[in-house]
Amino acid sequence: MICSEHARIRATGPDDAAALHAFYAIGRPYASLLDKRREPFLPTVDELREMLGRKEAADLAFYTVEDPTGIVRGFCSLRGMMPETNFGEVHVLFHKSETYASPIGEAVFQFLRQRGFQRFHLHKLLAHALEGESAWRESLLRQGFISEGVQREVLYCGGHWHSLESFALFATTQDGAELNT
């Protein structure tokens, strides 16, 4: 468990399935909940519980984000890390959009940057946002991610097409020095 003044970040387990399922139940897509083919995935609570109980779930680096009182505020992950590619994909989901710009959101990004760049020595973090995820998109830009372009109307969900924007953050500080040397 990682504890800071504003957030506790811990490994997600089977008991977190219902809280995670709440994001799927909202009825609008989140880029962080798309499957590997970038398609909507609609699991049940039991399917999530089973998935989170497997050993492979620990390999996904999937975390539950709590406030200091222990209330679940969201989830984050760093997926797709392979030594030969030197990048990982960042996913962050908060129940309230204002959390992205809060100290909790800042703590989560600090945790993911440290994990990706310092612990796993990645060169790049990737993220994706659907057009309706403005708080997530703004948070990525605030954290130094740059847009790498928009894939227009690539996801059909809820009766209409959605565009998906890709973002990247490289393992450099503001002055250009490497973080992981």
Tab-separated table of N, CA and C in Angstrom:
chain	number	residue	atom	x	y	z
A	1	MET	N	0.848	-1.176	0.000
A	1	MET	CA	0.000	0.000	0.000
A	1	MET	C	0.891	1.236	0.000
A	2	ILE	N	0.521	2.216	-0.800
A	2	ILE	CA	1.211	3.494	-0.853
A	2	ILE	C	0.319	4.519	-0.168
A	3	CYS	N	0.848	5.192	0.823
A	3	CYS	CA	0.061	6.191	1.547
A	3	CYS	C	0.696	7.560	1.369
A	4	SER	N	-0.141	8.542	1.110
A	4	SER	CA	0.312	9.926	1.074
A	4	SER	C	-0.659	10.724	1.930
A	5	GLU	N	-0.432	11.990	2.010
A	5	GLU	CA	-1.317	12.845	2.799
A	5	GLU	C	-2.751	12.829	2.261
A	6	HIS	N	-2.894	12.652	0.944
A	6	HIS	CA	-4.206	12.785	0.322
A	6	HIS	C	-4.812	11.486	-0.205
A	7	ALA	N	-4.000	10.437	-0.340
A	7	ALA	CA	-4.523	9.211	-0.949
A	7	ALA	C	-3.800	7.980	-0.438
A	8	ARG	N	-4.542	6.866	-0.489
A	8	ARG	CA	-3.963	5.549	-0.266
A	8	ARG	C	-4.160	4.776	-1.567
A	9	ILE	N	-3.098	4.183	-2.047
A	9	ILE	CA	-3.163	3.421	-3.294
A	9	ILE	C	-2.731	2.001	-2.955
A	10	ARG	N	-3.624	1.048	-3.225
A	10	ARG	CA	-3.353	-0.346	-2.866
A	10	ARG	C	-3.749	-1.258	-4.017
A	11	ALA	N	-3.233	-2.466	-3.995
A	11	ALA	CA	-3.580	-3.451	-5.015
A	11	ALA	C	-5.083	-3.717	-4.978
A	12	THR	N	-5.679	-3.781	-6.142
A	12	THR	CA	-7.118	-4.061	-6.250
A	12	THR	C	-7.336	-5.562	-6.082
A	13	GLY	N	-8.343	-5.927	-5.281
A	13	GLY	CA	-8.644	-7.329	-5.039
A	13	GLY	C	-10.099	-7.656	-5.345
A	14	PRO	N	-10.479	-8.903	-5.167
A	14	PRO	CA	-11.844	-9.335	-5.462
A	14	PRO	C	-12.925	-8.528	-4.729
A	15	ASP	N	-12.618	-8.039	-3.534
A	15	ASP	CA	-13.606	-7.260	-2.778
A	15	ASP	C	-13.893	-5.898	-3.404
A	16	ASP	N	-13.085	-5.479	-4.348
A	16	ASP	CA	-13.277	-4.185	-5.022
A	16	ASP	C	-14.140	-4.310	-6.277
A	17	ALA	N	-14.610	-5.508	-6.589
A	17	ALA	CA	-15.345	-5.742	-7.833
A	17	ALA	C	-16.593	-4.872	-7.956
A	18	ALA	N	-17.374	-4.740	-6.898
A	18	ALA	CA	-18.610	-3.946	-6.975
A	18	ALA	C	-18.314	-2.472	-7.227
A	19	ALA	N	-17.276	-1.938	-6.572
A	19	ALA	CA	-16.916	-0.530	-6.781
A	19	ALA	C	-16.427	-0.308	-8.201
A	20	LEU	N	-15.680	-1.252	-8.747
A	20	LEU	CA	-15.221	-1.144	-10.128
A	20	LEU	C	-16.392	-1.277	-11.098
A	21	HIS	N	-17.309	-2.191	-10.803
A	21	HIS	CA	-18.456	-2.403	-11.681
A	21	HIS	C	-19.322	-1.154	-11.801
A	22	ALA	N	-19.315	-0.298	-10.799
A	22	ALA	CA	-20.105	0.942	-10.848
A	22	ALA	C	-19.729	1.784	-12.068
A	23	PHE	N	-18.476	1.736	-12.498
A	23	PHE	CA	-18.070	2.485	-13.699
A	23	PHE	C	-18.709	1.905	-14.953
A	24	TYR	N	-18.807	0.585	-15.000
A	24	TYR	CA	-19.435	-0.058	-16.154
A	24	TYR	C	-20.934	0.210	-16.170
A	25	ALA	N	-21.544	0.335	-15.007
A	25	ALA	CA	-22.996	0.501	-14.892
A	25	ALA	C	-23.465	1.902	-15.271
A	26	ILE	N	-22.560	2.862	-15.360
A	26	ILE	CA	-22.941	4.241	-15.681
A	26	ILE	C	-23.563	4.329	-17.066
A	27	GLY	N	-23.143	3.471	-17.975
A	27	GLY	CA	-23.760	3.438	-19.291
A	27	GLY	C	-23.049	4.272	-20.343
A	28	ARG	N	-22.005	4.974	-19.976
A	28	ARG	CA	-21.213	5.680	-20.990
A	28	ARG	C	-19.814	5.081	-20.990
A	29	PRO	N	-19.178	5.044	-22.134
A	29	PRO	CA	-17.862	4.401	-22.180
A	29	PRO	C	-16.750	5.268	-21.580
A	30	TYR	N	-15.763	4.605	-21.031
A	30	TYR	CA	-14.525	5.220	-20.566
A	30	TYR	C	-13.392	4.564	-21.357
A	31	ALA	N	-12.437	5.344	-21.796
A	31	ALA	CA	-11.302	4.778	-22.533
A	31	ALA	C	-10.582	3.733	-21.694
A	32	SER	N	-10.516	3.941	-20.394
A	32	SER	CA	-9.802	3.010	-19.510
A	32	SER	C	-10.520	1.682	-19.334
A	33	LEU	N	-11.761	1.586	-19.762
A	33	LEU	CA	-12.511	0.337	-19.614
A	33	LEU	C	-12.688	-0.410	-20.931
A	34	LEU	N	-12.074	0.083	-21.995
A	34	LEU	CA	-12.155	-0.627	-23.267
A	34	LEU	C	-11.225	-1.834	-23.221
A	35	ASP	N	-11.563	-2.861	-23.966
A	35	ASP	CA	-10.703	-4.045	-23.974
A	35	ASP	C	-9.478	-3.803	-24.862
A	36	LYS	N	-8.669	-4.828	-25.066
A	36	LYS	CA	-7.427	-4.676	-25.836
A	36	LYS	C	-7.682	-4.269	-27.283
A	37	ARG	N	-8.865	-4.579	-27.806
A	37	ARG	CA	-9.202	-4.199	-29.175
A	37	ARG	C	-9.859	-2.822	-29.238
A	38	ARG	N	-9.898	-2.118	-28.094
A	38	ARG	CA	-10.530	-0.798	-27.972
A	38	ARG	C	-12.037	-0.881	-28.220
A	39	GLU	N	-12.628	-1.937	-27.674
A	39	GLU	CA	-14.070	-2.122	-27.763
A	39	GLU	C	-14.658	-2.143	-26.359
A	40	PRO	N	-15.937	-1.769	-26.215
A	40	PRO	CA	-16.581	-1.798	-24.885
A	40	PRO	C	-16.637	-3.224	-24.351
A	41	PHE	N	-16.498	-3.341	-23.061
A	41	PHE	CA	-16.508	-4.621	-22.367
A	41	PHE	C	-17.481	-4.460	-21.211
A	42	LEU	N	-18.439	-5.353	-21.050
A	42	LEU	CA	-19.444	-5.204	-20.008
A	42	LEU	C	-19.488	-6.447	-19.122
A	43	PRO	N	-18.570	-6.525	-18.162
A	43	PRO	CA	-18.556	-7.687	-17.267
A	43	PRO	C	-19.583	-7.550	-16.151
A	44	THR	N	-19.898	-8.668	-15.537
A	44	THR	CA	-20.743	-8.650	-14.343
A	44	THR	C	-19.837	-8.475	-13.119
A	45	VAL	N	-20.449	-8.221	-11.971
A	45	VAL	CA	-19.675	-8.100	-10.734
A	45	VAL	C	-18.946	-9.410	-10.458
A	46	ASP	N	-19.620	-10.541	-10.664
A	46	ASP	CA	-18.979	-11.838	-10.424
A	46	ASP	C	-17.794	-12.070	-11.355
A	47	GLU	N	-17.921	-11.658	-12.623
A	47	GLU	CA	-16.804	-11.807	-13.556
A	47	GLU	C	-15.619	-10.934	-13.129
A	48	LEU	N	-15.910	-9.720	-12.675
A	48	LEU	CA	-14.841	-8.849	-12.185
A	48	LEU	C	-14.187	-9.440	-10.942
A	49	ARG	N	-14.998	-9.956	-10.034
A	49	ARG	CA	-14.473	-10.561	-8.809
A	49	ARG	C	-13.543	-11.726	-9.155
A	50	GLU	N	-13.968	-12.553	-10.097
A	50	GLU	CA	-13.142	-13.685	-10.513
A	50	GLU	C	-11.842	-13.206	-11.162
A	51	MET	N	-11.947	-12.219	-12.050
A	51	MET	CA	-10.766	-11.692	-12.722
A	51	MET	C	-9.779	-11.079	-11.717
A	52	LEU	N	-10.287	-10.313	-10.755
A	52	LEU	CA	-9.428	-9.660	-9.772
A	52	LEU	C	-8.818	-10.643	-8.778
A	53	GLY	N	-9.375	-11.845	-8.708
A	53	GLY	CA	-8.845	-12.859	-7.822
A	53	GLY	C	-7.744	-13.709	-8.437
A	54	ARG	N	-7.565	-13.610	-9.750
A	54	ARG	CA	-6.529	-14.394	-10.424
A	54	ARG	C	-5.154	-13.772	-10.245
A	55	LYS	N	-4.161	-14.604	-10.347
A	55	LYS	CA	-2.781	-14.133	-10.246
A	55	LYS	C	-2.465	-13.133	-11.353
A	56	GLU	N	-3.030	-13.332	-12.543
A	56	GLU	CA	-2.761	-12.436	-13.663
A	56	GLU	C	-3.202	-11.006	-13.349
A	57	ALA	N	-4.216	-10.862	-12.490
A	57	ALA	CA	-4.700	-9.524	-12.135
A	57	ALA	C	-3.598	-8.734	-11.442
A	58	ALA	N	-2.803	-9.396	-10.632
A	58	ALA	CA	-1.691	-8.712	-9.961
A	58	ALA	C	-0.667	-8.243	-10.983
A	59	ASP	N	-0.504	-8.994	-12.068
A	59	ASP	CA	0.441	-8.618	-13.112
A	59	ASP	C	-0.033	-7.402	-13.908
A	60	LEU	N	-1.317	-7.099	-13.843
A	60	LEU	CA	-1.842	-5.939	-14.566
A	60	LEU	C	-1.498	-4.628	-13.871
A	61	ALA	N	-0.979	-4.696	-12.676
A	61	ALA	CA	-0.648	-3.502	-11.903
A	61	ALA	C	-1.892	-2.619	-11.785
A	62	PHE	N	-2.949	-3.191	-11.232
A	62	PHE	CA	-4.244	-2.523	-11.083
A	62	PHE	C	-4.418	-2.129	-9.626
A	63	TYR	N	-4.748	-0.862	-9.379
A	63	TYR	CA	-4.778	-0.339	-8.013
A	63	TYR	C	-6.092	0.358	-7.684
A	64	THR	N	-6.468	0.271	-6.425
A	64	THR	CA	-7.628	0.979	-5.896
A	64	THR	C	-7.114	2.239	-5.216
A	65	VAL	N	-7.809	3.353	-5.464
A	65	VAL	CA	-7.433	4.640	-4.884
A	65	VAL	C	-8.463	4.999	-3.823
A	66	GLU	N	-7.993	5.193	-2.599
A	66	GLU	CA	-8.861	5.574	-1.484
A	66	GLU	C	-8.446	6.938	-0.965
A	67	ASP	N	-9.396	7.631	-0.341
A	67	ASP	CA	-9.017	8.856	0.363
A	67	ASP	C	-8.434	8.440	1.715
A	68	PRO	N	-7.910	9.368	2.511
A	68	PRO	CA	-7.287	8.992	3.791
A	68	PRO	C	-8.220	8.295	4.777
A	69	THR	N	-9.535	8.438	4.575
A	69	THR	CA	-10.482	7.769	5.480
A	69	THR	C	-10.829	6.356	5.026
A	70	GLY	N	-10.310	5.928	3.858
A	70	GLY	CA	-10.569	4.578	3.363
A	70	GLY	C	-11.713	4.468	2.376
A	71	ILE	N	-12.319	5.576	1.971
A	71	ILE	CA	-13.397	5.543	0.975
A	71	ILE	C	-12.796	5.420	-0.418
A	72	VAL	N	-13.287	4.455	-1.208
A	72	VAL	CA	-12.788	4.244	-2.568
A	72	VAL	C	-13.208	5.424	-3.441
A	73	ARG	N	-12.227	6.080	-4.047
A	73	ARG	CA	-12.466	7.230	-4.930
A	73	ARG	C	-12.271	6.883	-6.394
A	74	GLY	N	-11.592	5.755	-6.646
A	74	GLY	CA	-11.376	5.368	-8.037
A	74	GLY	C	-10.341	4.266	-8.154
A	75	PHE	N	-9.838	4.121	-9.389
A	75	PHE	CA	-8.894	3.062	-9.708
A	75	PHE	C	-7.847	3.602	-10.668
A	76	CYS	N	-6.686	2.965	-10.657
A	76	CYS	CA	-5.653	3.317	-11.621
A	76	CYS	C	-4.875	2.066	-11.989
A	77	SER	N	-4.213	2.119	-13.125
A	77	SER	CA	-3.385	0.985	-13.529
A	77	SER	C	-2.293	1.451	-14.470
A	78	LEU	N	-1.298	0.607	-14.580
A	78	LEU	CA	-0.200	0.780	-15.515
A	78	LEU	C	-0.070	-0.561	-16.209
A	79	ARG	N	-0.555	-0.638	-17.449
A	79	ARG	CA	-0.629	-1.916	-18.158
A	79	ARG	C	0.289	-1.932	-19.366
A	80	GLY	N	0.496	-3.126	-19.873
A	80	GLY	CA	1.212	-3.309	-21.123
A	80	GLY	C	2.704	-3.085	-21.040
A	81	MET	N	3.274	-3.206	-19.854
A	81	MET	CA	4.704	-2.963	-19.698
A	81	MET	C	5.492	-4.190	-20.155
A	82	MET	N	6.324	-3.980	-21.167
A	82	MET	CA	7.201	-5.042	-21.648
A	82	MET	C	8.571	-4.430	-21.886
A	83	PRO	N	9.643	-5.104	-21.468
A	83	PRO	CA	10.978	-4.534	-21.625
A	83	PRO	C	11.306	-4.147	-23.072
A	84	GLU	N	10.823	-4.926	-24.027
A	84	GLU	CA	11.170	-4.653	-25.424
A	84	GLU	C	10.454	-3.428	-25.999
A	85	THR	N	9.344	-3.013	-25.414
A	85	THR	CA	8.636	-1.841	-25.930
A	85	THR	C	8.952	-0.572	-25.157
A	86	ASN	N	9.347	-0.698	-23.915
A	86	ASN	CA	9.725	0.437	-23.063
A	86	ASN	C	8.618	1.475	-22.873
A	87	PHE	N	7.374	1.049	-22.892
A	87	PHE	CA	6.279	1.950	-22.562
A	87	PHE	C	5.214	1.196	-21.784
A	88	GLY	N	4.358	1.938	-21.131
A	88	GLY	CA	3.231	1.379	-20.408
A	88	GLY	C	2.032	2.274	-20.616
A	89	GLU	N	0.859	1.723	-20.451
A	89	GLU	CA	-0.373	2.479	-20.658
A	89	GLU	C	-1.007	2.806	-19.308
A	90	VAL	N	-1.262	4.087	-19.087
A	90	VAL	CA	-1.825	4.603	-17.851
A	90	VAL	C	-3.346	4.662	-17.967
A	91	HIS	N	-4.014	4.201	-16.904
A	91	HIS	CA	-5.472	4.281	-16.821
A	91	HIS	C	-5.840	4.826	-15.449
A	92	VAL	N	-6.731	5.800	-15.414
A	92	VAL	CA	-7.200	6.369	-14.151
A	92	VAL	C	-8.701	6.592	-14.269
A	93	LEU	N	-9.437	6.120	-13.282
A	93	LEU	CA	-10.886	6.305	-13.220
A	93	LEU	C	-11.252	6.846	-11.844
A	94	PHE	N	-11.932	7.975	-11.809
A	94	PHE	CA	-12.435	8.514	-10.554
A	94	PHE	C	-13.948	8.621	-10.624
A	95	HIS	N	-14.606	8.392	-9.490
A	95	HIS	CA	-16.065	8.470	-9.435
A	95	HIS	C	-16.564	9.887	-9.702
A	96	LYS	N	-15.804	10.895	-9.293
A	96	LYS	CA	-16.192	12.290	-9.512
A	96	LYS	C	-15.138	12.946	-10.379
A	97	SER	N	-15.563	13.644	-11.423
A	97	SER	CA	-14.615	14.240	-12.360
A	97	SER	C	-13.692	15.263	-11.705
A	98	GLU	N	-14.163	15.938	-10.661
A	98	GLU	CA	-13.309	16.938	-10.008
A	98	GLU	C	-12.113	16.307	-9.280
A	99	THR	N	-12.154	15.005	-9.050
A	99	THR	CA	-11.044	14.328	-8.366
A	99	THR	C	-9.779	14.341	-9.223
A	100	TYR	N	-9.932	14.375	-10.551
A	100	TYR	CA	-8.754	14.402	-11.422
A	100	TYR	C	-7.871	15.609	-11.119
A	101	ALA	N	-8.477	16.756	-10.781
A	101	ALA	CA	-7.731	17.989	-10.521
A	101	ALA	C	-7.439	18.192	-9.032
A	102	SER	N	-7.748	17.211	-8.214
A	102	SER	CA	-7.588	17.334	-6.765
A	102	SER	C	-6.224	16.802	-6.312
A	103	PRO	N	-5.895	16.985	-5.037
A	103	PRO	CA	-4.666	16.383	-4.505
A	103	PRO	C	-4.649	14.853	-4.634
A	104	ILE	N	-5.805	14.216	-4.598
A	104	ILE	CA	-5.857	12.762	-4.802
A	104	ILE	C	-5.396	12.438	-6.215
A	105	GLY	N	-5.904	13.181	-7.187
A	105	GLY	CA	-5.491	12.974	-8.574
A	105	GLY	C	-4.004	13.191	-8.757
A	106	GLU	N	-3.477	14.227	-8.142
A	106	GLU	CA	-2.042	14.513	-8.212
A	106	GLU	C	-1.233	13.361	-7.605
A	107	ALA	N	-1.685	12.814	-6.488
A	107	ALA	CA	-0.987	11.696	-5.846
A	107	ALA	C	-0.977	10.462	-6.752
A	108	VAL	N	-2.079	10.221	-7.439
A	108	VAL	CA	-2.159	9.070	-8.341
A	108	VAL	C	-1.182	9.233	-9.497
A	109	PHE	N	-1.141	10.418	-10.106
A	109	PHE	CA	-0.209	10.628	-11.210
A	109	PHE	C	1.239	10.527	-10.745
A	110	GLN	N	1.531	11.043	-9.576
A	110	GLN	CA	2.888	10.942	-9.040
A	110	GLN	C	3.264	9.468	-8.858
A	111	PHE	N	2.337	8.684	-8.315
A	111	PHE	CA	2.543	7.251	-8.124
A	111	PHE	C	2.795	6.553	-9.468
A	112	LEU	N	1.968	6.838	-10.478
A	112	LEU	CA	2.103	6.170	-11.773
A	112	LEU	C	3.388	6.585	-12.494
A	113	ARG	N	3.758	7.865	-12.415
A	113	ARG	CA	5.014	8.314	-13.029
A	113	ARG	C	6.212	7.631	-12.356
A	114	GLN	N	6.199	7.622	-11.024
A	114	GLN	CA	7.312	6.991	-10.303
A	114	GLN	C	7.420	5.521	-10.663
A	115	ARG	N	6.291	4.848	-10.684
A	115	ARG	CA	6.264	3.425	-10.989
A	115	ARG	C	6.751	3.150	-12.413
A	116	GLY	N	6.241	3.922	-13.356
A	116	GLY	CA	6.611	3.690	-14.751
A	116	GLY	C	8.041	4.061	-15.067
A	117	PHE	N	8.442	5.255	-14.670
A	117	PHE	CA	9.755	5.746	-15.068
A	117	PHE	C	10.889	5.287	-14.162
A	118	GLN	N	10.654	5.236	-12.865
A	118	GLN	CA	11.744	4.897	-11.958
A	118	GLN	C	11.801	3.406	-11.635
A	119	ARG	N	10.663	2.818	-11.348
A	119	ARG	CA	10.690	1.398	-10.970
A	119	ARG	C	10.851	0.488	-12.187
A	120	PHE	N	10.083	0.762	-13.268
A	120	PHE	CA	10.122	-0.119	-14.436
A	120	PHE	C	11.009	0.417	-15.558
A	121	HIS	N	11.580	1.609	-15.375
A	121	HIS	CA	12.502	2.205	-16.344
A	121	HIS	C	11.907	2.321	-17.745
A	122	LEU	N	10.635	2.684	-17.808
A	122	LEU	CA	9.976	2.899	-19.092
A	122	LEU	C	10.431	4.226	-19.680
A	123	HIS	N	10.325	4.345	-20.989
A	123	HIS	CA	10.676	5.592	-21.661
A	123	HIS	C	9.451	6.450	-21.951
A	124	LYS	N	8.274	5.810	-21.950
A	124	LYS	CA	7.069	6.555	-22.320
A	124	LYS	C	5.856	5.962	-21.627
A	125	LEU	N	4.959	6.845	-21.189
A	125	LEU	CA	3.648	6.440	-20.686
A	125	LEU	C	2.618	6.897	-21.701
A	126	LEU	N	1.678	6.030	-22.019
A	126	LEU	CA	0.599	6.337	-22.949
A	126	LEU	C	-0.716	6.428	-22.196
A	127	ALA	N	-1.654	7.160	-22.752
A	127	ALA	CA	-3.009	7.238	-22.194
A	127	ALA	C	-3.964	7.537	-23.340
A	128	HIS	N	-5.220	7.216	-23.133
A	128	HIS	CA	-6.252	7.476	-24.134
A	128	HIS	C	-7.466	8.097	-23.458
A	129	ALA	N	-8.162	8.954	-24.189
A	129	ALA	CA	-9.378	9.586	-23.664
A	129	ALA	C	-10.419	9.652	-24.774
A	130	LEU	N	-11.630	9.276	-24.426
A	130	LEU	CA	-12.746	9.456	-25.353
A	130	LEU	C	-13.186	10.907	-25.298
A	131	GLU	N	-13.852	11.374	-26.343
A	131	GLU	CA	-14.209	12.790	-26.440
A	131	GLU	C	-15.029	13.307	-25.260
A	132	GLY	N	-15.788	12.484	-24.584
A	132	GLY	CA	-16.596	12.925	-23.451
A	132	GLY	C	-15.857	12.954	-22.125
A	133	GLU	N	-14.610	12.540	-22.117
A	133	GLU	CA	-13.834	12.476	-20.878
A	133	GLU	C	-12.983	13.740	-20.716
A	134	SER	N	-13.620	14.876	-20.628
A	134	SER	CA	-12.890	16.149	-20.598
A	134	SER	C	-12.038	16.315	-19.337
A	135	ALA	N	-12.523	15.907	-18.176
A	135	ALA	CA	-11.732	16.043	-16.944
A	135	ALA	C	-10.480	15.183	-17.016
A	136	TRP	N	-10.598	13.982	-17.550
A	136	TRP	CA	-9.457	13.074	-17.721
A	136	TRP	C	-8.467	13.682	-18.708
A	137	ARG	N	-8.976	14.180	-19.832
A	137	ARG	CA	-8.128	14.794	-20.859
A	137	ARG	C	-7.371	15.997	-20.282
A	138	GLU	N	-8.080	16.879	-19.594
A	138	GLU	CA	-7.446	18.063	-18.998
A	138	GLU	C	-6.388	17.667	-17.972
A	139	SER	N	-6.661	16.619	-17.229
A	139	SER	CA	-5.701	16.132	-16.236
A	139	SER	C	-4.430	15.625	-16.922
A	140	LEU	N	-4.591	14.898	-18.014
A	140	LEU	CA	-3.426	14.409	-18.749
A	140	LEU	C	-2.560	15.571	-19.230
A	141	LEU	N	-3.179	16.586	-19.788
A	141	LEU	CA	-2.431	17.746	-20.271
A	141	LEU	C	-1.736	18.478	-19.131
A	142	ARG	N	-2.415	18.620	-17.993
A	142	ARG	CA	-1.814	19.258	-16.808
A	142	ARG	C	-0.592	18.493	-16.321
A	143	GLN	N	-0.615	17.187	-16.471
A	143	GLN	CA	0.475	16.342	-16.002
A	143	GLN	C	1.638	16.274	-16.996
A	144	GLY	N	1.516	16.966	-18.114
A	144	GLY	CA	2.606	17.005	-19.089
A	144	GLY	C	2.461	16.063	-20.262
A	145	PHE	N	1.376	15.321	-20.324
A	145	PHE	CA	1.133	14.468	-21.487
A	145	PHE	C	0.878	15.363	-22.701
A	146	ILE	N	1.305	14.902	-23.862
A	146	ILE	CA	1.037	15.632	-25.100
A	146	ILE	C	0.132	14.781	-25.980
A	147	SER	N	-0.732	15.451	-26.720
A	147	SER	CA	-1.630	14.737	-27.616
A	147	SER	C	-0.838	14.196	-28.792
A	148	GLU	N	-1.090	12.952	-29.129
A	148	GLU	CA	-0.460	12.342	-30.292
A	148	GLU	C	-1.463	12.144	-31.414
A	149	GLY	N	-2.644	12.746	-31.266
A	149	GLY	CA	-3.634	12.690	-32.333
A	149	GLY	C	-4.941	12.071	-31.899
A	150	VAL	N	-5.939	12.263	-32.746
A	150	VAL	CA	-7.292	11.780	-32.495
A	150	VAL	C	-7.687	10.795	-33.578
A	151	GLN	N	-8.180	9.659	-33.146
A	151	GLN	CA	-8.755	8.693	-34.076
A	151	GLN	C	-10.247	8.992	-34.137
A	152	ARG	N	-10.698	9.487	-35.258
A	152	ARG	CA	-12.081	9.933	-35.399
A	152	ARG	C	-13.039	8.756	-35.525
A	153	GLU	N	-14.096	8.798	-34.715
A	153	GLU	CA	-15.211	7.850	-34.791
A	153	GLU	C	-14.762	6.387	-34.900
A	154	VAL	N	-13.976	5.960	-33.922
A	154	VAL	CA	-13.457	4.585	-33.933
A	154	VAL	C	-14.235	3.634	-33.028
A	155	LEU	N	-15.108	4.183	-32.184
A	155	LEU	CA	-15.847	3.349	-31.243
A	155	LEU	C	-17.338	3.644	-31.363
A	156	TYR	N	-18.119	2.602	-31.620
A	156	TYR	CA	-19.565	2.763	-31.675
A	156	TYR	C	-20.145	2.228	-30.383
A	157	CYS	N	-20.783	3.100	-29.613
A	157	CYS	CA	-21.335	2.707	-28.324
A	157	CYS	C	-22.450	3.677	-27.951
A	158	GLY	N	-23.503	3.167	-27.366
A	158	GLY	CA	-24.597	4.015	-26.920
A	158	GLY	C	-25.339	4.707	-28.054
A	159	GLY	N	-25.304	4.112	-29.219
A	159	GLY	CA	-26.053	4.655	-30.345
A	159	GLY	C	-25.319	5.681	-31.190
A	160	HIS	N	-24.062	5.973	-30.871
A	160	HIS	CA	-23.314	6.877	-31.747
A	160	HIS	C	-21.813	6.591	-31.690
A	161	TRP	N	-21.090	7.196	-32.607
A	161	TRP	CA	-19.656	6.998	-32.731
A	161	TRP	C	-18.898	7.926	-31.796
A	162	HIS	N	-17.759	7.432	-31.295
A	162	HIS	CA	-16.893	8.207	-30.402
A	162	HIS	C	-15.487	8.282	-31.003
A	163	SER	N	-14.829	9.399	-30.781
A	163	SER	CA	-13.434	9.564	-31.182
A	163	SER	C	-12.544	9.307	-29.974
A	164	LEU	N	-11.323	8.840	-30.233
A	164	LEU	CA	-10.383	8.468	-29.184
A	164	LEU	C	-9.078	9.231	-29.393
A	165	GLU	N	-8.676	9.994	-28.370
A	165	GLU	CA	-7.437	10.755	-28.451
A	165	GLU	C	-6.338	10.012	-27.694
A	166	SER	N	-5.144	9.982	-28.279
A	166	SER	CA	-3.982	9.335	-27.669
A	166	SER	C	-3.042	10.393	-27.110
A	167	PHE	N	-2.425	10.075	-25.974
A	167	PHE	CA	-1.506	10.976	-25.289
A	167	PHE	C	-0.233	10.232	-24.923
A	168	ALA	N	0.870	10.976	-24.808
A	168	ALA	CA	2.141	10.385	-24.402
A	168	ALA	C	2.860	11.309	-23.435
A	169	LEU	N	3.564	10.694	-22.488
A	169	LEU	CA	4.432	11.404	-21.563
A	169	LEU	C	5.772	10.676	-21.599
A	170	PHE	N	6.822	11.423	-21.907
A	170	PHE	CA	8.141	10.821	-22.029
A	170	PHE	C	8.906	10.953	-20.726
A	171	ALA	N	9.862	10.079	-20.518
A	171	ALA	CA	10.620	10.009	-19.266
A	171	ALA	C	11.643	11.136	-19.170
A	172	THR	N	11.190	12.345	-19.313
A	172	THR	CA	12.061	13.505	-19.160
A	172	THR	C	11.396	14.487	-18.220
A	173	THR	N	12.190	15.253	-17.543
A	173	THR	CA	11.654	16.296	-16.676
A	173	THR	C	11.403	17.532	-17.526
A	174	GLN	N	10.924	18.587	-16.928
A	174	GLN	CA	10.639	19.832	-17.645
A	174	GLN	C	11.885	20.373	-18.328
A	175	ASP	N	13.078	20.157	-17.735
A	175	ASP	CA	14.302	20.704	-18.333
A	175	ASP	C	14.952	19.729	-19.322
A	176	GLY	N	14.309	18.593	-19.571
A	176	GLY	CA	14.797	17.661	-20.578
A	176	GLY	C	15.736	16.580	-20.053
A	177	ALA	N	16.066	16.578	-18.777
A	177	ALA	CA	16.948	15.554	-18.228
A	177	ALA	C	16.196	14.238	-18.075
A	178	GLU	N	16.867	13.159	-18.321
A	178	GLU	CA	16.250	11.835	-18.191
A	178	GLU	C	15.917	11.548	-16.726
A	179	LEU	N	14.744	10.985	-16.492
A	179	LEU	CA	14.335	10.608	-15.136
A	179	LEU	C	14.967	9.310	-14.682
A	180	ASN	N	15.169	8.397	-15.610
A	180	ASN	CA	15.555	7.044	-15.211
A	180	ASN	C	17.003	6.713	-15.552
A	181	THR	N	17.893	7.643	-15.423
A	181	THR	CA	19.293	7.345	-15.681
A	181	THR	C	19.985	6.961	-14.405
